[in-house]
Short mmCIF file of N, CA, C and O in Angstrom, two decimals:
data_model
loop_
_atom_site.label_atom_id
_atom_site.label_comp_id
_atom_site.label_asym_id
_atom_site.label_seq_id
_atom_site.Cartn_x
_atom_site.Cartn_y
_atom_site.Cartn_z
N UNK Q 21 5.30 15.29 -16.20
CA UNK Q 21 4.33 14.29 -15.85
C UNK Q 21 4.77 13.61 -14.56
O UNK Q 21 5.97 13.40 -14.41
N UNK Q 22 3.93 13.25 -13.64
CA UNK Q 22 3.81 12.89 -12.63
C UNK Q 22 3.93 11.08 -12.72
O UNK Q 22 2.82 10.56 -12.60
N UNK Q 23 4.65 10.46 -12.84
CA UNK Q 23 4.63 8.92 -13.06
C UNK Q 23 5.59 8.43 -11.97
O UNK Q 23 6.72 8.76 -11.63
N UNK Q 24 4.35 7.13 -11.37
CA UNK Q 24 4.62 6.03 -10.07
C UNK Q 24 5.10 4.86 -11.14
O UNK Q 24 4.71 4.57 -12.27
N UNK Q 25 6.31 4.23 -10.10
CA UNK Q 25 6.30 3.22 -10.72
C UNK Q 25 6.83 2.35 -9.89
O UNK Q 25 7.90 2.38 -9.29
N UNK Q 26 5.51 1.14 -9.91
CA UNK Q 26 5.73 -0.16 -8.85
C UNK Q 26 6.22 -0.79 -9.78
O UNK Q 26 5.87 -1.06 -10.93
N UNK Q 27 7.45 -1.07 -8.88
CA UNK Q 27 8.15 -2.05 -9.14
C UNK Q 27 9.75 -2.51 -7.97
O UNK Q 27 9.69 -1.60 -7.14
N UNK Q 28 10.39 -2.97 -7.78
CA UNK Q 28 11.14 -3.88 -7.14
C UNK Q 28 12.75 -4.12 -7.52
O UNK Q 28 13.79 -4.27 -6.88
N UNK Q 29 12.35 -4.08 -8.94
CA UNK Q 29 13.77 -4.43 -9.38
C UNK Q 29 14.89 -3.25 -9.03
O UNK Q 29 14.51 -2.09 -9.21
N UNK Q 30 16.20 -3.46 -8.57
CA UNK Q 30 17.21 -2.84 -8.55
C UNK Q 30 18.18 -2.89 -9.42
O UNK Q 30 19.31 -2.56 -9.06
N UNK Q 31 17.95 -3.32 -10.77
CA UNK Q 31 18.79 -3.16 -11.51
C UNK Q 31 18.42 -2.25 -12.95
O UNK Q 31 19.24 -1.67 -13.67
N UNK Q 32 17.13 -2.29 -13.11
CA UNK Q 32 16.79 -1.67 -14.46
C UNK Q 32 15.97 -0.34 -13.78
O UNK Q 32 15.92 0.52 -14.66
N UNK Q 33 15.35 0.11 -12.65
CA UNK Q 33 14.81 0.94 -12.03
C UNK Q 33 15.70 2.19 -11.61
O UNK Q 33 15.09 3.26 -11.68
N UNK Q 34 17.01 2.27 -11.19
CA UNK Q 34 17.29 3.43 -10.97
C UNK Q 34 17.86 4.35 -12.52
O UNK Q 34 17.98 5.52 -12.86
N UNK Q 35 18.06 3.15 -13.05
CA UNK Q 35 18.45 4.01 -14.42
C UNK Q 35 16.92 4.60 -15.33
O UNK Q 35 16.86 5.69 -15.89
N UNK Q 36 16.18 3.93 -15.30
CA UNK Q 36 14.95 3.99 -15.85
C UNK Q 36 14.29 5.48 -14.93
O UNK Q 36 14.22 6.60 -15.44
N UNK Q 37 14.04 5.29 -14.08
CA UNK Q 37 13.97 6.86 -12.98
C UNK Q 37 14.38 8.21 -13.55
O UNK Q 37 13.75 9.23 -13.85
N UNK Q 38 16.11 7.73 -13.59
CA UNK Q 38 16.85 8.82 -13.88
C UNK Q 38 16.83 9.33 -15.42
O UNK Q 38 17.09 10.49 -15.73
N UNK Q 39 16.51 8.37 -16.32
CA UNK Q 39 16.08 8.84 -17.52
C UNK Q 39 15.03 9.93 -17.89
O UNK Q 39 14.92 10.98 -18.52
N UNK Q 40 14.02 8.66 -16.79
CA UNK Q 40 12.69 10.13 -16.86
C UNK Q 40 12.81 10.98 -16.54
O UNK Q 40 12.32 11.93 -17.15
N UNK Q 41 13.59 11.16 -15.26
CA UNK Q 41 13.72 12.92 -14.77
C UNK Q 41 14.83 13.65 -15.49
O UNK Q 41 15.18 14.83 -15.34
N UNK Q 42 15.26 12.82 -16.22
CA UNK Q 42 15.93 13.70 -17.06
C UNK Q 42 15.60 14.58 -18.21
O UNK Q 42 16.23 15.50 -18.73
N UNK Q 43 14.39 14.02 -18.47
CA UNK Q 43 13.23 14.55 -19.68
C UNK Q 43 12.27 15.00 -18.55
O UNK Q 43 11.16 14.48 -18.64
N UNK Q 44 12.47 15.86 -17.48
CA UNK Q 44 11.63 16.73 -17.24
C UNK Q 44 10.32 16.35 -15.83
O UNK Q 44 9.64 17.11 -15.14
N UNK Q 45 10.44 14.91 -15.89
CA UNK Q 45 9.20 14.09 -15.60
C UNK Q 45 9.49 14.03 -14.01
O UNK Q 45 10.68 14.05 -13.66
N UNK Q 46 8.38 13.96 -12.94
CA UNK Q 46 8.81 13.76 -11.70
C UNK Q 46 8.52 12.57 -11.58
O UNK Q 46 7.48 12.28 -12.17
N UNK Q 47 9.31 11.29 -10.78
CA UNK Q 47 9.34 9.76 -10.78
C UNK Q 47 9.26 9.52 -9.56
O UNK Q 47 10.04 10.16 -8.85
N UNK Q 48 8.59 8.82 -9.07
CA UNK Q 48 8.06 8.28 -7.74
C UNK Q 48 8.45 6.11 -7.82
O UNK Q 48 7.49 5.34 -7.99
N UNK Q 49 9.42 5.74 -7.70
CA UNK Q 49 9.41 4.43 -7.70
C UNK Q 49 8.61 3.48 -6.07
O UNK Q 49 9.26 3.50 -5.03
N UNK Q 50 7.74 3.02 -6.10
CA UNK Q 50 7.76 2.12 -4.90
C UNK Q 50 7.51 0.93 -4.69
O UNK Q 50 6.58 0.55 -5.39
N UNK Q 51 8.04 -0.03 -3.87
CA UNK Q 51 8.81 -1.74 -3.61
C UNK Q 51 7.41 -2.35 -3.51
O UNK Q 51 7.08 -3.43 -3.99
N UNK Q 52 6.58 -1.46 -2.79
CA UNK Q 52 5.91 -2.43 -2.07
C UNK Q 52 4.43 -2.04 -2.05
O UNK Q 52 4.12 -0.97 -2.59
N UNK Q 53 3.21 -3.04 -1.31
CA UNK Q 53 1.60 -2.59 -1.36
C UNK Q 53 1.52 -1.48 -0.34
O UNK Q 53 0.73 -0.53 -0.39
N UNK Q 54 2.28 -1.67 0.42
CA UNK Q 54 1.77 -0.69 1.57
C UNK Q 54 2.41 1.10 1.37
O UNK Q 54 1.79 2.15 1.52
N UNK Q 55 3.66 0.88 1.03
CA UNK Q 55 4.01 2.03 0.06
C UNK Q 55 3.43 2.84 -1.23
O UNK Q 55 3.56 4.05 -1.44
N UNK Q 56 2.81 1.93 -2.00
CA UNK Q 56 2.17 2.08 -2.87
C UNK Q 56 0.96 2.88 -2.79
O UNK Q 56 0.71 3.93 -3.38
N UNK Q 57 -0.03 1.97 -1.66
CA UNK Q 57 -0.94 3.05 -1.35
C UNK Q 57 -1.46 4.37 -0.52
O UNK Q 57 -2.46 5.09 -0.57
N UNK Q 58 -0.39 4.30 0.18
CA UNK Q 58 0.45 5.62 1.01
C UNK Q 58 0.84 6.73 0.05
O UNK Q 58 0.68 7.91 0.35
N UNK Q 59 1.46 6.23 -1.35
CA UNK Q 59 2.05 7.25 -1.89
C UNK Q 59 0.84 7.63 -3.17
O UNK Q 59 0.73 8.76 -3.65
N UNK Q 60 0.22 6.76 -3.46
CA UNK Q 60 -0.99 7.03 -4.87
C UNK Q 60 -1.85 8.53 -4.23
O UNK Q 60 -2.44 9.36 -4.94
N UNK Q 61 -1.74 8.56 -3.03
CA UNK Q 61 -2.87 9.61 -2.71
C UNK Q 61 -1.65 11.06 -2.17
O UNK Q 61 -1.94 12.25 -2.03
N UNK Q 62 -0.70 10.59 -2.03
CA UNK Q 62 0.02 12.26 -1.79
C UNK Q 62 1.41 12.28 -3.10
O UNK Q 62 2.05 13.31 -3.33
N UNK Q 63 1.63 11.20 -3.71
CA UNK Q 63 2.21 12.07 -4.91
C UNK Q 63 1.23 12.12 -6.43
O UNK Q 63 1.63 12.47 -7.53
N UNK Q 64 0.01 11.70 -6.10
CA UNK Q 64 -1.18 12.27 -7.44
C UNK Q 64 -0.90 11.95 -8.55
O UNK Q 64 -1.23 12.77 -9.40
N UNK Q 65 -0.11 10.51 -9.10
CA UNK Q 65 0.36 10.10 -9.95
C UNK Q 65 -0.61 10.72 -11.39
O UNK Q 65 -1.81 10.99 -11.36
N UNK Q 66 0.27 10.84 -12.55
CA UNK Q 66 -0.72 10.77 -13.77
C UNK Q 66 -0.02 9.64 -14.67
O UNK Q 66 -0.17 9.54 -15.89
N UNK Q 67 0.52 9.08 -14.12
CA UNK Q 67 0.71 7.62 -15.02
C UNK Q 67 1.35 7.03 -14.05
O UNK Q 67 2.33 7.53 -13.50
N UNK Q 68 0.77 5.71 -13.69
CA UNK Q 68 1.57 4.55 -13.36
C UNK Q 68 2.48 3.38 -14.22
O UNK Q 68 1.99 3.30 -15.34
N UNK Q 69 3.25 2.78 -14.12
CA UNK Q 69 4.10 1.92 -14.94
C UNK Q 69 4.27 0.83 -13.81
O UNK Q 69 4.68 1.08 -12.68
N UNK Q 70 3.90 -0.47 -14.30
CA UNK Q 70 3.38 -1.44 -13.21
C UNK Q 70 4.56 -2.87 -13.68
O UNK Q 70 4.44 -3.32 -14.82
N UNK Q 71 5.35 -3.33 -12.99
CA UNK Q 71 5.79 -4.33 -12.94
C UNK Q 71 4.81 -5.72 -13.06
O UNK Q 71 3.73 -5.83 -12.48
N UNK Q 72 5.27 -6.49 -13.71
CA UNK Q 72 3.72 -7.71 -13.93
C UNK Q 72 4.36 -8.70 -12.67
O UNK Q 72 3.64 -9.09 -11.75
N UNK Q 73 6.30 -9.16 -12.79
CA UNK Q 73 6.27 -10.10 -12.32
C UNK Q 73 6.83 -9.44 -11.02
O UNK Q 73 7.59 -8.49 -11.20
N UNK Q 74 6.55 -9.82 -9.70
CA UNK Q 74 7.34 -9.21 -8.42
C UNK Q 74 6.83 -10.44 -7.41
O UNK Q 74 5.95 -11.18 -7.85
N UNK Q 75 7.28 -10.66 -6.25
CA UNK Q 75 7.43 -11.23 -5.26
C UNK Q 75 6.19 -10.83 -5.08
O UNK Q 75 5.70 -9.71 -5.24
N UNK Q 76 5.41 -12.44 -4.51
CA UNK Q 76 3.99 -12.32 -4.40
C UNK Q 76 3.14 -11.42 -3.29
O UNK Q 76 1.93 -11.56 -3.15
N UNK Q 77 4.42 -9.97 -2.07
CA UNK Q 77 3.73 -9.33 -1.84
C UNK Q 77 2.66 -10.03 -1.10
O UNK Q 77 1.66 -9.48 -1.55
N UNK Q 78 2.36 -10.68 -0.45
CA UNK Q 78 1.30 -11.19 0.40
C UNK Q 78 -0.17 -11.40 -0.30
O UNK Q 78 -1.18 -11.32 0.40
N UNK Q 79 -0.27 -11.64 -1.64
CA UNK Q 79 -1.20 -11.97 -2.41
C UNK Q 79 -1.41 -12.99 -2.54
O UNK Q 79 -0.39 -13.66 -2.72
N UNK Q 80 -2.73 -13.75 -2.57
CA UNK Q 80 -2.96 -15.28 -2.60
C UNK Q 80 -1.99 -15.98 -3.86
O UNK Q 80 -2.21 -15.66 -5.03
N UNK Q 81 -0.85 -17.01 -3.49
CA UNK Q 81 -0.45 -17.28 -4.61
C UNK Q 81 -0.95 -18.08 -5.87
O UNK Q 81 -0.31 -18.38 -6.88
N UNK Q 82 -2.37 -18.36 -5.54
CA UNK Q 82 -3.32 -19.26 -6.55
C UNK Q 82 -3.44 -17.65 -7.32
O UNK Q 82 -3.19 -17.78 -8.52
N UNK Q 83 -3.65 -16.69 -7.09
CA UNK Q 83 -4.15 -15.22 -7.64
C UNK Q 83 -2.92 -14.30 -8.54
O UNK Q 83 -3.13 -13.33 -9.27
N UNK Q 84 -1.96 -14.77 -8.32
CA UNK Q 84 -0.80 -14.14 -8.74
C UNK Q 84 0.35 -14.80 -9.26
O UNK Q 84 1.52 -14.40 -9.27
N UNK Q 85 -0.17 -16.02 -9.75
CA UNK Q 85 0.66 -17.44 -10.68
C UNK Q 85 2.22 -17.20 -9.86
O UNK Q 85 3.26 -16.97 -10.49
N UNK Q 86 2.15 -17.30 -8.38
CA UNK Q 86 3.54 -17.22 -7.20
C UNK Q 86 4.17 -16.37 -7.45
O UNK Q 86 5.38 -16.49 -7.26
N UNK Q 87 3.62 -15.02 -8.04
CA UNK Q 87 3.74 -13.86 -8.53
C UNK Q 87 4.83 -13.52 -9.63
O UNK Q 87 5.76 -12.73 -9.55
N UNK Q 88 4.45 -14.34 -10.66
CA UNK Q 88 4.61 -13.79 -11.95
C UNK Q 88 3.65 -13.14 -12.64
O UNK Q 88 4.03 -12.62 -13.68
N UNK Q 89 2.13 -12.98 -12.27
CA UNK Q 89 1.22 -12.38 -12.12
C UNK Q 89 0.98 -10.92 -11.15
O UNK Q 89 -0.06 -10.27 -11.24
N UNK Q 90 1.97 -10.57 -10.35
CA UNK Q 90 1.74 -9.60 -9.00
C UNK Q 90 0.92 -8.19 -9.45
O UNK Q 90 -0.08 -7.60 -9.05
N UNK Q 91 1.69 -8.05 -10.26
CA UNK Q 91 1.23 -6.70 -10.80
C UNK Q 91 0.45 -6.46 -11.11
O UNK Q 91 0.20 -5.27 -10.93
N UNK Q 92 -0.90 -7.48 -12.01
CA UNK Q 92 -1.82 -7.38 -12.28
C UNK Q 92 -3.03 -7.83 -11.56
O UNK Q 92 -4.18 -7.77 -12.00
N UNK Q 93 -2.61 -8.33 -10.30
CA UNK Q 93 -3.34 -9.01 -9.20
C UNK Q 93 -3.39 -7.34 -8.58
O UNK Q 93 -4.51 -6.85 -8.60
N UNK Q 94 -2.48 -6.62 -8.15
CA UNK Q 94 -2.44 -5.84 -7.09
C UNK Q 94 -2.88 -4.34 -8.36
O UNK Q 94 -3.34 -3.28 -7.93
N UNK Q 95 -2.68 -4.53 -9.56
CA UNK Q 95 -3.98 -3.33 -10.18
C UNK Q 95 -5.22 -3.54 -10.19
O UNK Q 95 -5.99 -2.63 -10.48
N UNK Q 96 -5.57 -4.54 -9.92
CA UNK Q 96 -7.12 -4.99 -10.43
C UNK Q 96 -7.51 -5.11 -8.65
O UNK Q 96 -8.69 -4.91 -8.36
N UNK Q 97 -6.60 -5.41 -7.61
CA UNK Q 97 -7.32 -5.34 -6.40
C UNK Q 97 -7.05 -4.07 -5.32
O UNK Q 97 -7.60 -3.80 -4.25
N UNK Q 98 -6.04 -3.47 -6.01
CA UNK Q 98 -5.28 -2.29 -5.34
C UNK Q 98 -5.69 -0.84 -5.83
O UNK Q 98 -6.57 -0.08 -5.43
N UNK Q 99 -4.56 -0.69 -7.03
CA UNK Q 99 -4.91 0.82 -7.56
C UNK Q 99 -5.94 1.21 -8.26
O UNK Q 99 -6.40 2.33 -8.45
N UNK Q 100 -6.39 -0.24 -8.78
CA UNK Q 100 -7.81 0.15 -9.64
C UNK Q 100 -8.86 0.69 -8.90
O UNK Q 100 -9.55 1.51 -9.51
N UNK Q 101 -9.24 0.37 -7.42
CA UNK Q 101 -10.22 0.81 -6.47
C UNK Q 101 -9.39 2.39 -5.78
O UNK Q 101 -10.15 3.34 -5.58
N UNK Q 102 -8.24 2.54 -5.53
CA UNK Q 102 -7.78 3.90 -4.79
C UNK Q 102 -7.46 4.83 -5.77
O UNK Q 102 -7.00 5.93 -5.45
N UNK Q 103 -7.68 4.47 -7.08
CA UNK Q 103 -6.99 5.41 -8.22
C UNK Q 103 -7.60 4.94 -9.69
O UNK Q 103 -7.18 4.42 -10.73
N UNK Q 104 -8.53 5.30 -9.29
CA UNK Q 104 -9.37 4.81 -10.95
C UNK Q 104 -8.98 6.25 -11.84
O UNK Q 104 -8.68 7.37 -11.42
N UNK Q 105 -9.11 5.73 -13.29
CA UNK Q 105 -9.16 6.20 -13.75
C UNK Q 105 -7.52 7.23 -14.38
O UNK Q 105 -7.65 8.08 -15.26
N UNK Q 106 -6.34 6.96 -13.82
CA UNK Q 106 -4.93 6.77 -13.98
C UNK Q 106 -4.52 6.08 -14.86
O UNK Q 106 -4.94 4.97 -14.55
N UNK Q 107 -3.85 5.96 -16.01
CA UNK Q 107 -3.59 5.45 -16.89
C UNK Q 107 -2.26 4.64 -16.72
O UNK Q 107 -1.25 5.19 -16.28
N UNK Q 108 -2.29 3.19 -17.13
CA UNK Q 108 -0.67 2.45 -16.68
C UNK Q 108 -0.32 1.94 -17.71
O UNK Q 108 -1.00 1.95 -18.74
N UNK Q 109 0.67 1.47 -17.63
CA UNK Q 109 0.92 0.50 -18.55
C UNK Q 109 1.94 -0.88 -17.53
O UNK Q 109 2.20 -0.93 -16.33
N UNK Q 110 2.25 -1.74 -18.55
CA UNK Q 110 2.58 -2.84 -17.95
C UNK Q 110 4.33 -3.06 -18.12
O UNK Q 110 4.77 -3.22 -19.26
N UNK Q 111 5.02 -3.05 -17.25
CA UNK Q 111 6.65 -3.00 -17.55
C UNK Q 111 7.32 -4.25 -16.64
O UNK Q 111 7.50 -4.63 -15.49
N UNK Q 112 7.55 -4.61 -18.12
CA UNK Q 112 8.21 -6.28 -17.47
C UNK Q 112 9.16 -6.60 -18.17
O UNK Q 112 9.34 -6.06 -19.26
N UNK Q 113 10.14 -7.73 -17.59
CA UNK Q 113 11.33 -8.60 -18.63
C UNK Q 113 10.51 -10.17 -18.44
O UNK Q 113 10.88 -11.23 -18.95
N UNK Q 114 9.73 -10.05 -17.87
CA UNK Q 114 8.66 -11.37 -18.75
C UNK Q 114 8.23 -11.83 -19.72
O UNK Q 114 7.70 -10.95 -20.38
N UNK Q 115 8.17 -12.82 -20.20
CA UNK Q 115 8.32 -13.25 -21.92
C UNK Q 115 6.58 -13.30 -21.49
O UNK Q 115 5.95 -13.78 -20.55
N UNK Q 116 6.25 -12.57 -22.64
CA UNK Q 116 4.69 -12.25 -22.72
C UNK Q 116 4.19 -13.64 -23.21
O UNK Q 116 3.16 -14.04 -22.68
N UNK Q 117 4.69 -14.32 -24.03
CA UNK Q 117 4.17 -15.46 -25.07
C UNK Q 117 3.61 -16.38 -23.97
O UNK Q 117 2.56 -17.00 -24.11
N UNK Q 118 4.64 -16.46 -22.47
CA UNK Q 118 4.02 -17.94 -21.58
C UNK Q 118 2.45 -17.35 -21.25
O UNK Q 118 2.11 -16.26 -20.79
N UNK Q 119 1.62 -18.55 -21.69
CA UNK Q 119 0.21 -18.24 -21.39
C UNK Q 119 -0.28 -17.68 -20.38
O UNK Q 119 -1.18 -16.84 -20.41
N UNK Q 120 0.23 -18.07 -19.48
CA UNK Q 120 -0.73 -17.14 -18.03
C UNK Q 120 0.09 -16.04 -18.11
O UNK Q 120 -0.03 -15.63 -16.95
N UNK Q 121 0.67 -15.45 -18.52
CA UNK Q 121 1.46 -13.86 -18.49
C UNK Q 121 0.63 -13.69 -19.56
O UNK Q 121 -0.03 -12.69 -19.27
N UNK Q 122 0.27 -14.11 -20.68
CA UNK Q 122 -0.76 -13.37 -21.90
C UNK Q 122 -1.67 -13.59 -21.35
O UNK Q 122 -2.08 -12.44 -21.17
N UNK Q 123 -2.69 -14.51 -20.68
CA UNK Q 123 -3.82 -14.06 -20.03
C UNK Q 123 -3.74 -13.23 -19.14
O UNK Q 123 -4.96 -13.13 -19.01
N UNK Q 124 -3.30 -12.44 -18.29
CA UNK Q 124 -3.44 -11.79 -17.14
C UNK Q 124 -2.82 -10.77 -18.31
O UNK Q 124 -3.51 -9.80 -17.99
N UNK Q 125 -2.16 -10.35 -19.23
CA UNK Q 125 -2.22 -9.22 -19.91
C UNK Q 125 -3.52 -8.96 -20.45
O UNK Q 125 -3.85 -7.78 -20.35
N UNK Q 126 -4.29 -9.66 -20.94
CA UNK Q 126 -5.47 -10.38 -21.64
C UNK Q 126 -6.65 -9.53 -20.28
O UNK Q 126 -7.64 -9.02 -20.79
N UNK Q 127 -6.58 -9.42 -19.09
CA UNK Q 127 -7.31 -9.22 -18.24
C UNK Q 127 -7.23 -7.81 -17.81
O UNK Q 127 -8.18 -7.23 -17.30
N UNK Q 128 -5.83 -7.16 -18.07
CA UNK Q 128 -5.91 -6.19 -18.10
C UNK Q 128 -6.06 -4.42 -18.97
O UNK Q 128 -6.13 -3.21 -18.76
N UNK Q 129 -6.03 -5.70 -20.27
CA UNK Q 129 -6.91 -5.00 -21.33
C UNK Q 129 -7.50 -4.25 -20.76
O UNK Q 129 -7.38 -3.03 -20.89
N UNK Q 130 -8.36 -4.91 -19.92
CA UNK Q 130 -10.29 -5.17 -20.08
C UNK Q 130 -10.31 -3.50 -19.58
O UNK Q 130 -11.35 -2.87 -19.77
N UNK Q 131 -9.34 -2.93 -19.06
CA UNK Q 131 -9.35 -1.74 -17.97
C UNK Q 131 -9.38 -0.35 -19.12
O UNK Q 131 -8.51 -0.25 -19.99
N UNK Q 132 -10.20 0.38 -19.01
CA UNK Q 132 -9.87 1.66 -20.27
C UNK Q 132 -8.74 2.25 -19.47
O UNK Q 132 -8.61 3.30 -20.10
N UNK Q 133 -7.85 2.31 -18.53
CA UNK Q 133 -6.92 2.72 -18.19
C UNK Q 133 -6.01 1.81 -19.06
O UNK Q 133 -5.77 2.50 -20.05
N UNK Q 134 -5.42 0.71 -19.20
CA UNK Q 134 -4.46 -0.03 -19.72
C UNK Q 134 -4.16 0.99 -21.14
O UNK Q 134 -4.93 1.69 -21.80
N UNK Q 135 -2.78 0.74 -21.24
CA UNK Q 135 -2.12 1.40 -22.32
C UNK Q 135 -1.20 0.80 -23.06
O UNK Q 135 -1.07 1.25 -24.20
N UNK Q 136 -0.45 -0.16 -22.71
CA UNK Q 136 0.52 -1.14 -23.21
C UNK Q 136 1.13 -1.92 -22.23
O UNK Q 136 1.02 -1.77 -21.01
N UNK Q 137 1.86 -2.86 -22.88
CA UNK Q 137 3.11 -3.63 -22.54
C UNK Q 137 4.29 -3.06 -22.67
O UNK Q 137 4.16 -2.23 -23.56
N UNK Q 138 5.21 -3.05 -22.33
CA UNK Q 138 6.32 -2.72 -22.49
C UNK Q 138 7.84 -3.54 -22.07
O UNK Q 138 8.36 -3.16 -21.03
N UNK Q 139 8.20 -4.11 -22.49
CA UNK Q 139 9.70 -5.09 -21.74
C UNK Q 139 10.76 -3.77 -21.14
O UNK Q 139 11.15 -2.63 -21.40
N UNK Q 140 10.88 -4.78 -20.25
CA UNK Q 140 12.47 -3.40 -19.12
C UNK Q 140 13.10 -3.14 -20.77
O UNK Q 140 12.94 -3.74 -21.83
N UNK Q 141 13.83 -1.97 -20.38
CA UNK Q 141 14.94 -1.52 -21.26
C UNK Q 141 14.30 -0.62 -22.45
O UNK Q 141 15.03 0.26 -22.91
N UNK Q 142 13.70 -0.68 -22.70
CA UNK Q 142 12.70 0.21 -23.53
C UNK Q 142 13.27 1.48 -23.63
O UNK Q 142 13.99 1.99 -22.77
N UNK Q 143 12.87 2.06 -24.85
CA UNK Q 143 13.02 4.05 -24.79
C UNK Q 143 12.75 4.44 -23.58
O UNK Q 143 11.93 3.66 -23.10
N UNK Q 144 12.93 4.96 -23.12
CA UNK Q 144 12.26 5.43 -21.73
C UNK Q 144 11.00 6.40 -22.41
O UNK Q 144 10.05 6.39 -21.63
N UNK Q 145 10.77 7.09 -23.43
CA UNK Q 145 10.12 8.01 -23.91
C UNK Q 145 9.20 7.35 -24.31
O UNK Q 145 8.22 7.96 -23.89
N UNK Q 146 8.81 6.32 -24.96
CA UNK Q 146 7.99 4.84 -25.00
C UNK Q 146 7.11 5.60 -23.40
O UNK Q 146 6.27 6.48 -23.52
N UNK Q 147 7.38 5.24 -22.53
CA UNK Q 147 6.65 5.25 -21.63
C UNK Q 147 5.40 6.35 -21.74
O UNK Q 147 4.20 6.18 -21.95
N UNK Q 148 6.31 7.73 -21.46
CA UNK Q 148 5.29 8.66 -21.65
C UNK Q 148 4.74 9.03 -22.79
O UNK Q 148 3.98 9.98 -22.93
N UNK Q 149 5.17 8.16 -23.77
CA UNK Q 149 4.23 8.38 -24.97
C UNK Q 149 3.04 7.23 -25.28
O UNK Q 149 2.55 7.28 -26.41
N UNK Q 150 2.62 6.33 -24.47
CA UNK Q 150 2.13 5.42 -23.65
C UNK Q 150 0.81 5.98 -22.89
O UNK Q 150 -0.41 5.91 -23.02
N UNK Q 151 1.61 6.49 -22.14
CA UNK Q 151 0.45 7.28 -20.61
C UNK Q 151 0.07 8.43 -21.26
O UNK Q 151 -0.72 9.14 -20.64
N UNK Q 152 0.29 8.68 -21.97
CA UNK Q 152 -0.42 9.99 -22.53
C UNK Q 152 -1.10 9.90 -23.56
O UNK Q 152 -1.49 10.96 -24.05
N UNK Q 153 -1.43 8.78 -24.15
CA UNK Q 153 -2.68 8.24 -24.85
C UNK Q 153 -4.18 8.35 -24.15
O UNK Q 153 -4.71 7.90 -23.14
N UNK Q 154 -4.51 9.09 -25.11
CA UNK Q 154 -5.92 9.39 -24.71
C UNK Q 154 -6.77 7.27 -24.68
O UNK Q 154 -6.62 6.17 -25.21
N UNK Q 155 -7.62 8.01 -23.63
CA UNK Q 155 -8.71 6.70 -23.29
C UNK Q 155 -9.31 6.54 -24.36
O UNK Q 155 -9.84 7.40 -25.05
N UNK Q 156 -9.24 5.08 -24.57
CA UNK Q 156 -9.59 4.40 -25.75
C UNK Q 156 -10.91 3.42 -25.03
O UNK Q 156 -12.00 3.31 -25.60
N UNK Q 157 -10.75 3.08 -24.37
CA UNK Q 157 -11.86 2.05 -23.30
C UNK Q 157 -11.24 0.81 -23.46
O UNK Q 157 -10.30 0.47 -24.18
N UNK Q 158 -11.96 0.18 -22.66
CA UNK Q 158 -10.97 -1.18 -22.06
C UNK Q 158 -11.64 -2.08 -22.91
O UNK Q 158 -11.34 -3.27 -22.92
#
């Protein structure tokens, strides 16, 4: 499986990478928006895995709660328009319970792409057993 994964962090990301390609999977990690959409169209992702909280990335910070929100600001204004129809899920060490992190999970329900939550550190196999859930609708 072909899986992008925005995200930033340097501490739970290269191990998380190397897990997946260790089960077979080709892993594409990238930092940033402009990388991101450079790479959605020449590595043909079939699952994305989306960081929620990242550096607000040049996103209005009223739009991206000073980006503890980023991730779901930049699916809903980014990959959702260059890559519909890609299945993600959401990968964070964000405590889901603080309200505006459950609403903006709450928002990305709404997407029949969405597939879960997931906290860093996870099975790594969690993931692709995740993205490979058939569409349920948003």
């Amino acid at each position: 499986m072909h899986i992008l994964i925005f995200d930033e962090d340097p501490k739970h990301l290269p191990i998380l990478c190397d897990l997946l390609r260790q089960k077979g999977h080709t892993v594409l990690q990238v930092k940033d928006q402009q990388e991101l959409e450079k790479s959605i169209n020449v590595f043909k992702p079939e699952g994305i895995v989306i960081d929620l909280m990242m550096p607000s990335l040049n996103c209005p910070p009223d739009m991206c709660s000073g980006g503890y929100t980023t991730g779901g600001y930049i699916y809903r204004n980014i990959i959702n328009k260059i890559a519909p129809g890609i299945p993600f899920i959401v990968y964070t060490a964000t405590v889901v319970e603080v309200s505006f992190i459950n609403k903006e999970i709450q928002e990305l329900k709404k997407f029949k792409e969405y597939r879960w939550v997931l906290e860093k550190g996870c099975n790594e196999e969690l993931i692709v057993q995740y993205l490979t859930q058939p569409i349920t609708g948003g």
